[in-house]
XYZ file of C-alpha atoms in Angstrom:
233
model
C -0.518 15.168 -7.604
C -2.327 15.332 -4.075
C -5.319 17.303 -5.415
C -5.659 14.433 -8.035
C -5.676 11.925 -5.400
C -8.179 13.747 -3.191
C -10.619 14.354 -6.481
C -10.163 10.475 -7.184
C -11.963 9.855 -3.841
C -9.427 6.987 -3.397
C -9.917 5.566 0.130
C -7.514 2.932 2.043
C -7.884 -0.448 0.860
C -6.700 -2.003 4.185
C -9.910 -1.908 6.013
C -10.143 1.614 7.547
C -11.215 3.367 4.195
C -9.483 6.550 5.122
C -9.187 9.092 2.382
C -5.779 8.817 0.968
C -5.541 12.326 -0.282
C -6.131 13.519 3.189
C -3.710 11.465 4.661
C -1.017 12.535 1.753
C -2.009 15.987 2.456
C -1.370 16.022 6.070
C 1.930 14.636 5.835
C 3.012 16.919 3.052
C 2.132 19.985 5.160
C 4.382 19.119 8.160
C 7.434 21.041 8.690
C 9.272 18.476 10.683
C 11.788 16.466 8.738
C 12.307 13.926 7.523
C 9.096 12.264 6.223
C 8.639 8.587 6.057
C 6.504 6.279 3.737
C 5.605 2.856 4.617
C 3.947 0.346 2.312
C 1.944 -1.996 4.629
C 2.431 -5.466 3.122
C 1.874 -7.540 6.185
C -1.254 -9.068 4.878
C -2.242 -11.572 7.498
C -6.218 -12.011 7.385
C -7.108 -15.405 6.832
C -8.100 -15.994 3.234
C -6.499 -12.758 2.059
C -3.776 -12.888 -0.925
C -4.645 -9.824 -2.938
C -1.349 -8.116 -1.960
C 0.832 -11.076 -2.530
C -0.388 -11.484 -5.937
C 0.186 -7.749 -6.649
C 3.780 -7.939 -5.432
C 4.552 -11.197 -7.186
C 3.070 -10.365 -10.412
C 3.797 -6.638 -10.754
C 6.411 -5.587 -8.224
C 7.519 -2.607 -10.283
C 4.057 -1.081 -9.781
C 4.594 -1.149 -6.061
C 7.923 0.573 -6.450
C 6.580 3.182 -8.851
C 3.424 3.839 -6.737
C 5.762 4.322 -3.665
C 8.037 6.743 -5.669
C 4.901 8.853 -6.542
C 3.679 8.924 -3.056
C 7.112 9.534 -1.660
C 7.387 12.653 -4.229
C 3.920 14.094 -3.317
C 4.519 13.875 0.492
C 8.116 15.005 0.769
C 9.469 11.516 1.932
C 12.906 10.478 0.982
C 12.738 7.047 2.524
C 10.337 4.412 2.297
C 9.840 0.887 3.834
C 8.106 -2.183 2.589
C 6.965 -4.117 5.597
C 6.287 -7.539 4.295
C 5.166 -10.482 6.276
C 7.853 -13.217 6.444
C 5.703 -15.864 4.855
C 6.006 -14.228 1.422
C 9.381 -15.216 0.191
C 8.740 -14.946 -3.439
C 7.074 -11.503 -2.976
C 10.055 -10.398 -1.261
C 12.447 -11.848 -3.564
C 10.803 -9.982 -6.532
C 10.119 -6.690 -4.824
C 13.950 -6.736 -3.933
C 14.803 -7.361 -7.618
C 12.555 -4.446 -8.596
C 14.051 -2.175 -5.999
C 17.661 -3.005 -7.075
C 16.831 -2.781 -10.818
C 15.137 0.699 -10.297
C 18.030 1.972 -8.133
C 20.437 0.823 -10.923
C 18.469 2.675 -13.643
C 18.201 5.861 -11.598
C 14.542 5.310 -10.635
C 15.499 5.414 -7.020
C 18.252 6.986 -4.989
C 20.002 10.373 -4.613
C 18.459 11.836 -7.795
C 15.382 10.074 -9.025
C 15.244 10.142 -12.966
C 18.029 12.765 -12.898
C 15.796 15.334 -10.851
C 16.428 16.849 -7.566
C 14.050 14.448 -5.698
C 15.698 11.929 -3.342
C 13.811 8.538 -2.571
C 14.789 5.239 -1.845
C 13.077 1.936 -0.503
C 14.115 -0.818 1.660
C 12.333 -4.104 2.785
C 11.653 -4.883 6.319
C 10.389 -8.508 7.151
C 7.638 -9.087 9.681
C 8.231 -12.373 12.033
C 4.441 -13.289 11.867
C 2.927 -11.245 14.364
C -0.544 -10.575 13.459
C -0.774 -7.069 15.195
C 2.046 -5.733 13.166
C -0.633 -5.323 10.618
C -1.733 -2.268 12.470
C -0.077 0.788 11.273
C 1.386 2.004 14.582
C 2.475 -1.411 15.457
C 4.661 -1.520 12.294
C 6.430 1.699 13.657
C 7.439 -0.386 16.754
C 8.573 -3.280 14.776
C 10.763 -1.159 12.368
C 12.233 0.591 15.207
C 13.235 -2.734 16.786
C 10.757 -2.980 19.516
C 7.825 -5.247 20.321
C 5.268 -4.938 17.786
C 2.325 -3.243 19.862
C -0.123 -0.478 18.920
C 0.637 3.147 20.025
C -1.976 5.372 21.619
C -3.350 8.107 19.255
C -2.875 10.998 19.213
C -0.489 11.843 18.141
C -1.482 10.477 14.752
C 1.145 9.089 12.167
C 0.902 12.262 9.917
C 2.383 14.134 13.129
C 4.510 11.695 14.846
C 4.890 8.223 13.230
C 8.137 6.144 12.498
C 10.982 7.477 14.632
C 8.769 10.225 15.735
C 8.432 11.845 12.419
C 5.419 12.526 9.776
C 4.697 9.167 8.291
C 2.411 7.944 5.526
C 1.137 4.465 5.658
C -0.691 2.666 3.004
C -1.162 -0.832 2.043
C 0.030 -2.452 -1.322
C -3.578 -2.221 -2.838
C -4.119 1.389 -1.904
C -0.728 2.480 -3.464
C -1.168 0.525 -6.864
C -4.530 2.489 -7.269
C -2.410 5.679 -7.538
C -1.047 4.840 -11.078
C -4.454 4.882 -12.766
C -4.975 8.352 -11.133
C -1.722 9.581 -12.621
C -2.399 8.326 -16.053
C -6.028 9.397 -16.320
C -6.802 11.868 -13.531
C -8.803 11.844 -10.460
C -12.161 12.599 -12.209
C -11.824 9.620 -14.405
C -10.975 7.483 -11.432
C -14.057 8.802 -9.267
C -16.294 8.036 -12.129
C -15.842 4.273 -11.554
C -17.570 2.518 -8.548
C -20.134 4.382 -6.333
C -20.425 8.216 -4.990
C -19.035 7.146 -1.636
C -16.531 4.421 -2.731
C -14.791 4.975 -5.819
C -12.630 2.877 -8.405
C -12.440 -0.927 -8.027
C -11.674 -3.437 -5.519
C -9.768 -6.700 -5.416
C -12.000 -9.851 -3.867
C -9.985 -12.897 -2.806
C -12.288 -16.048 -3.378
C -11.094 -19.409 -2.115
C -12.601 -22.598 -0.650
C -16.005 -23.602 -1.921
C -15.945 -21.965 -5.371
C -15.528 -23.434 -8.735
C -12.539 -21.172 -9.679
C -10.627 -19.778 -6.765
C -8.658 -16.540 -7.497
C -8.256 -12.940 -7.360
C -11.245 -10.784 -8.811
C -11.494 -7.057 -9.475
C -14.810 -5.418 -9.781
C -16.203 -1.920 -9.314
C -17.411 -0.850 -5.843
C -21.197 -1.412 -5.832
C -21.088 -4.935 -7.135
C -23.018 -7.500 -5.366
C -21.322 -10.493 -3.670
C -23.550 -12.852 -5.573
C -21.945 -11.579 -9.065
C -18.457 -11.702 -7.408
C -19.100 -15.296 -6.688
C -20.533 -15.814 -10.151
C -17.237 -14.742 -11.668
C -15.596 -17.576 -9.991
C -18.021 -19.941 -11.321
C -20.321 -20.370 -8.406
C -20.119 -22.947 -5.731
C -19.894 -26.595 -6.775
C -22.922 -28.418 -7.561
C -24.976 -25.116 -7.414
């Protein structure tokens, strides 16, 4: 699984563009237990709503991708750290978690296997800085949301001082097509350095505000054209 993610060239969709496969590989090789997984859903940048749309419209994709990531990296517990201003997304994610647990897709024996993985939601309190991956650790642990010094890096000492994977919502849901079609197929979309597609939030002075998905390498002009262009040309 990790080899496929590495081959896909998938990078973080939260801004840093760190190779996802390398992050997973680093955590999976840590001998210290337990390992933790955090889905960073503290989407606080002005004009950004892509993660909210993903969580509201397909919450099961988030749960499934987190379970795959947990299996690949040896994590038995995952957290969704979601901004407090997303009540509908929180409600739908909780429903997806409860339904998955009831169907045996989460818990002590995922799908009847020997894999243990479960998820809980932690809501942020509106602090913009908690979108930074190490500030999330402090917040979940009950401390003031402030960034930590690096090193040590999260793959070595993250949440509760244990190896931790942090991916945002968009990054995680991109794992699903990699599982379905393979890393090589994913890498054929986009550019050599930036593979796959990317979600763009268009709001304000465009004809059709909304969320648009295009391959990496697309021009800003064409993305705006998808939204009908600007009013009156």
